[in-house]
mmCIF file of C-alpha atoms in Angstrom:
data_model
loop_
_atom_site.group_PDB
_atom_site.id
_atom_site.type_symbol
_atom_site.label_atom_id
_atom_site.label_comp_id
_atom_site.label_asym_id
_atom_site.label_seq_id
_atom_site.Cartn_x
_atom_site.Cartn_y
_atom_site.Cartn_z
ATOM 1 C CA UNK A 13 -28.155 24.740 40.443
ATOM 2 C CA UNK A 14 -26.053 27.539 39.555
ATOM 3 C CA UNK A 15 -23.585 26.851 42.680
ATOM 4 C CA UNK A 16 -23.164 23.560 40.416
ATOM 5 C CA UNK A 17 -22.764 24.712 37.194
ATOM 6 C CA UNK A 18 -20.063 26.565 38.693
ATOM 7 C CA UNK A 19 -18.321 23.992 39.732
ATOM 8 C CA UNK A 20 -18.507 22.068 36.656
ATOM 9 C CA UNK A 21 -16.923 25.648 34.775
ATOM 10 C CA UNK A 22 -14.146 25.617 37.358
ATOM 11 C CA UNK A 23 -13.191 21.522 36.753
ATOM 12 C CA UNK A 24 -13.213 22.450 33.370
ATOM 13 C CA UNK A 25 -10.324 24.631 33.834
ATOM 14 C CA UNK A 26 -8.299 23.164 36.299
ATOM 15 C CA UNK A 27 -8.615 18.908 35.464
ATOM 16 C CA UNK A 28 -5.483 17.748 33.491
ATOM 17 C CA UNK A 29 -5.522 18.341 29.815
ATOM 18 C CA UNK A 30 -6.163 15.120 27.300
ATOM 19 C CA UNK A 31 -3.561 14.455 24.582
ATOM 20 C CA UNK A 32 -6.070 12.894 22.296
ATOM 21 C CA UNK A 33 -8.522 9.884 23.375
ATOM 22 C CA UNK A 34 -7.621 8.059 19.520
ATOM 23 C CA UNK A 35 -3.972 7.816 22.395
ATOM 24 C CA UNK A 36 -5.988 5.985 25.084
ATOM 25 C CA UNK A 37 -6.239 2.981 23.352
ATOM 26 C CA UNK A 38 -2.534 2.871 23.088
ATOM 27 C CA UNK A 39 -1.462 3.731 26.658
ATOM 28 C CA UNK A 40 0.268 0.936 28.635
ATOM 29 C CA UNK A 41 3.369 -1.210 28.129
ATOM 30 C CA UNK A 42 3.096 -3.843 24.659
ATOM 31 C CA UNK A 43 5.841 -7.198 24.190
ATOM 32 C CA UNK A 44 6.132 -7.818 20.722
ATOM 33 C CA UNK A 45 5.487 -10.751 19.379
ATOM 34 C CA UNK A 46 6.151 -10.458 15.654
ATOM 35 C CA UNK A 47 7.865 -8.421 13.548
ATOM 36 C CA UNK A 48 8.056 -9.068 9.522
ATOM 37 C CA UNK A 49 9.448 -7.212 6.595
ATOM 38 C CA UNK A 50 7.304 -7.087 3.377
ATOM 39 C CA UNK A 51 9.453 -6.334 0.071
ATOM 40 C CA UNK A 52 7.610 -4.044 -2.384
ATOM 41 C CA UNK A 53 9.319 -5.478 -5.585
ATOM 42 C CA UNK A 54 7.913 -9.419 -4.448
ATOM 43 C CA UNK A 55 5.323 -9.291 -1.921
ATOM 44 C CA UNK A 56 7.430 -11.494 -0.209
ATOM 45 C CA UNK A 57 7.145 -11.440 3.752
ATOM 46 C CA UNK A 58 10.029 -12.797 5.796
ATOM 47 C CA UNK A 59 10.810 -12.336 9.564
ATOM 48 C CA UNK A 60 12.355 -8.761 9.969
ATOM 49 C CA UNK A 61 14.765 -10.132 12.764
ATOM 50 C CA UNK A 62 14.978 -13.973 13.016
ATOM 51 C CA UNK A 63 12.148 -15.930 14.097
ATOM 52 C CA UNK A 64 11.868 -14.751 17.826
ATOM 53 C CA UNK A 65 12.986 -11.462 17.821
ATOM 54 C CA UNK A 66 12.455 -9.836 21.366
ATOM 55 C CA UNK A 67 11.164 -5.739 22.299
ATOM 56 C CA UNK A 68 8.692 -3.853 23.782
ATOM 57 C CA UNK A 69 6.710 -0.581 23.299
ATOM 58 C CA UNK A 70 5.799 1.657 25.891
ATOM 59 C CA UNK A 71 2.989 4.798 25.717
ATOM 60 C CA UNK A 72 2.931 6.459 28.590
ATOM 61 C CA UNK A 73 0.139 8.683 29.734
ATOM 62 C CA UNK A 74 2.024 12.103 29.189
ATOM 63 C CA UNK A 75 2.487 11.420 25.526
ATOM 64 C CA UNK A 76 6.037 9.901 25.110
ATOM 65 C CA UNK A 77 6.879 6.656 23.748
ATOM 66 C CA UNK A 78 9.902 4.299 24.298
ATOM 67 C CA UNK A 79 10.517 1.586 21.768
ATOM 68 C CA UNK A 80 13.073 -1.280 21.655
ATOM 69 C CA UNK A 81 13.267 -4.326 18.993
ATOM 70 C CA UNK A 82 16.196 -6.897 19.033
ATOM 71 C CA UNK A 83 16.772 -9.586 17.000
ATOM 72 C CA UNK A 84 16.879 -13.215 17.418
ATOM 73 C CA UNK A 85 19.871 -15.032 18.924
ATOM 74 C CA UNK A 86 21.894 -12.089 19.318
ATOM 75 C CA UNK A 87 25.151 -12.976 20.749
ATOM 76 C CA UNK A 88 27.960 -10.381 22.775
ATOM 77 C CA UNK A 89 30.451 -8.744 20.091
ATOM 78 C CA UNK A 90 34.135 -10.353 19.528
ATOM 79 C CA UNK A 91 34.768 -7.910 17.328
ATOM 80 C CA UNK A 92 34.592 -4.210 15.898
ATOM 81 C CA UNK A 93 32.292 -5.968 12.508
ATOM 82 C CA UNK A 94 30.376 -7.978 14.654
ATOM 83 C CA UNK A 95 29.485 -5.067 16.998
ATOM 84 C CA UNK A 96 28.627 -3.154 13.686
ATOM 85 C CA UNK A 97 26.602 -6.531 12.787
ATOM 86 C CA UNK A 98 24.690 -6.600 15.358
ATOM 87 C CA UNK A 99 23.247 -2.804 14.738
ATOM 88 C CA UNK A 100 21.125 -4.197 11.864
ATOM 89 C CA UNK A 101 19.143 -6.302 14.902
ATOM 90 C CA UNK A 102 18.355 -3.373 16.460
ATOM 91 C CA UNK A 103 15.384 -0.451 16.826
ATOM 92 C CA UNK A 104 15.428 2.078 19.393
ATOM 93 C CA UNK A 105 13.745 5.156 19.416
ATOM 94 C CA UNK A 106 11.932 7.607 21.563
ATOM 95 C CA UNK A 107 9.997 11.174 21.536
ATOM 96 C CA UNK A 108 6.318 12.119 21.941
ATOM 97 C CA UNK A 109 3.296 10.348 19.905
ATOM 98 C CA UNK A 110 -0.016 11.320 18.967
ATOM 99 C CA UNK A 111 -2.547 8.645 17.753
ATOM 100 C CA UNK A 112 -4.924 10.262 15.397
ATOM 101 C CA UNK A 113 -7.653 7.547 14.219
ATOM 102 C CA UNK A 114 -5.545 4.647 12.940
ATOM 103 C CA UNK A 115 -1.758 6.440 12.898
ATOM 104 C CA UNK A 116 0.319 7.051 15.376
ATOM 105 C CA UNK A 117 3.160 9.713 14.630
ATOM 106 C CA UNK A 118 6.404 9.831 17.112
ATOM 107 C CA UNK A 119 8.479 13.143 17.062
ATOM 108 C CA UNK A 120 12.010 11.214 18.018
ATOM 109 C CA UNK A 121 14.352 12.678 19.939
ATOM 110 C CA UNK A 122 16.691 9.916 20.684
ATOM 111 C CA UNK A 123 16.979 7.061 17.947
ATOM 112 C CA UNK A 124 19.537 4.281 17.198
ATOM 113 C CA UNK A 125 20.604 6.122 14.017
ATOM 114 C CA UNK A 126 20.839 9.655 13.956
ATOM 115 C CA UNK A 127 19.126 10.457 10.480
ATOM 116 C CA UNK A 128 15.693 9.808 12.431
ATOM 117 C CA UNK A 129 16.248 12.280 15.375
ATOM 118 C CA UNK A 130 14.528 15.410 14.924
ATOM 119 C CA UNK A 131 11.858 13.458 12.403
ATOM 120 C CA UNK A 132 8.337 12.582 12.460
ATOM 121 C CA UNK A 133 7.817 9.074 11.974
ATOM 122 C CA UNK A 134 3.973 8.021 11.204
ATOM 123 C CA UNK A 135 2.508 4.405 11.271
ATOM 124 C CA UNK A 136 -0.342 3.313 10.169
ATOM 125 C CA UNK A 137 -1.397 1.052 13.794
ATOM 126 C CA UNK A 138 -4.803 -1.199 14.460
ATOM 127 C CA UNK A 139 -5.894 -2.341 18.081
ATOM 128 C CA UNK A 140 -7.540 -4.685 18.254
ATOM 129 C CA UNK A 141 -8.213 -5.796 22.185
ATOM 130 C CA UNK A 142 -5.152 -7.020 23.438
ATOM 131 C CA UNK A 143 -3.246 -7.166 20.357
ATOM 132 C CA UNK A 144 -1.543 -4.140 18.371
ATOM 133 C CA UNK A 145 -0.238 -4.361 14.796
ATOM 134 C CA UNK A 146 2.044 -1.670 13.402
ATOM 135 C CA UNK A 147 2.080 -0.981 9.965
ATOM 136 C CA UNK A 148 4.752 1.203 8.293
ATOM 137 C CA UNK A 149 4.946 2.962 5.093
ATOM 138 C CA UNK A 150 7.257 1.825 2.534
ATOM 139 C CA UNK A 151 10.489 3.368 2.605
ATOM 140 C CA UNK A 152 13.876 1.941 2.441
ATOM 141 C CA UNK A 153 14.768 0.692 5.721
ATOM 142 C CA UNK A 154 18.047 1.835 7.347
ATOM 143 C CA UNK A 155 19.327 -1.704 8.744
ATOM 144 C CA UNK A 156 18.154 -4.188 4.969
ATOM 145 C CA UNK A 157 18.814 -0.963 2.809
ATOM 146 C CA UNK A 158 19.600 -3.575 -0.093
ATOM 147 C CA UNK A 159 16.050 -4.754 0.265
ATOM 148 C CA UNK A 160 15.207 -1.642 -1.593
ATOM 149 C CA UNK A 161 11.648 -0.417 -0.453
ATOM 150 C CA UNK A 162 10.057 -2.349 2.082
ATOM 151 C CA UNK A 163 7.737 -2.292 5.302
ATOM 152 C CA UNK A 164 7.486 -3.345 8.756
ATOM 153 C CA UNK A 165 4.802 -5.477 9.992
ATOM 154 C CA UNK A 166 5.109 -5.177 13.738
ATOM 155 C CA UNK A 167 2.506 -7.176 15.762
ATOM 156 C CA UNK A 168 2.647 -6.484 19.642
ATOM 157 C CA UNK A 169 0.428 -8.196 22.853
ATOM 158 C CA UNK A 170 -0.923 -5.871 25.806
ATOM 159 C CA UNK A 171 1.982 -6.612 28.361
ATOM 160 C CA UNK A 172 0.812 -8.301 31.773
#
């Protein structure tokens, strides 16, 4: 008996630390399959990025998270403005997440625009089997800043 609880004391010490088991129900690799803007001033919802925008998000197992939207239709540049277009049918972003109950906060490190690097960005997030929506909090939005203040809808499918 006590040879075993011995044992049990020393894999205590020496198995691999957990990040949080809220993350678990995160880990693996989602494809997006919506993603819709909500405008505070109308309740109006309309697609964020054209009707089949493309993206997936990745949490891995050590705590970091990779994230890429694109927009619909997106065509190669001709030009200097339509290479600056096409940055408002974009989101990139990575750094380590925590999921704490139902929001899941990403330290980025690397982002598409700069002003989010070095930030904590929380979202509100509900799994529910093999779907994942992603809710954020209103703020102005970097790429429909004339919206005024808005949120993402973001609705992602386990990845097979």
């Amino acid at each position: 008996m006590f040879k075993l609880l011995g044992y049990m004391f020393v894999l205590c010490f020496v198995s691999q630390p957990s990040f949080g088991d809220d993350s678990n129900k995160v880990l693996g690799t989602w494809k997006l399959v919506s993603y819709e803007t909500e405008v505070q001033v109308t309740g109006g919802k309309e697609p964020a990025m054209g009707e089949n925008p493309t993206g997936y998000v990745v949490f891995n197992a050590e705590g970091r998270v990779f994230l890429v939207l694109t927009g619909d239709a997106r065509k190669p540049a001709k030009s200097s403005q339509e290479r600056a277009e096409l940055f408002t049918t974009l989101v990139a972003y990575t750094g380590t997440y925590r999921v704490e109950g139902d929001r899941w906060t990403t330290k980025v490190e690397v982002a598409w625009i700069p002003e989010w690097v070095g930030t904590e960005q929380v979202r509100s997030l509900t799994v529910d089997g093999e779907r994942l929506q992603v809710l954020s909090p209103w703020r102005v939005n970097p790429n429909w800043a004339d919206k005024g203040m808005t949120r993402s809808i973001v609705t992602f499918v386990r990845s097979k």
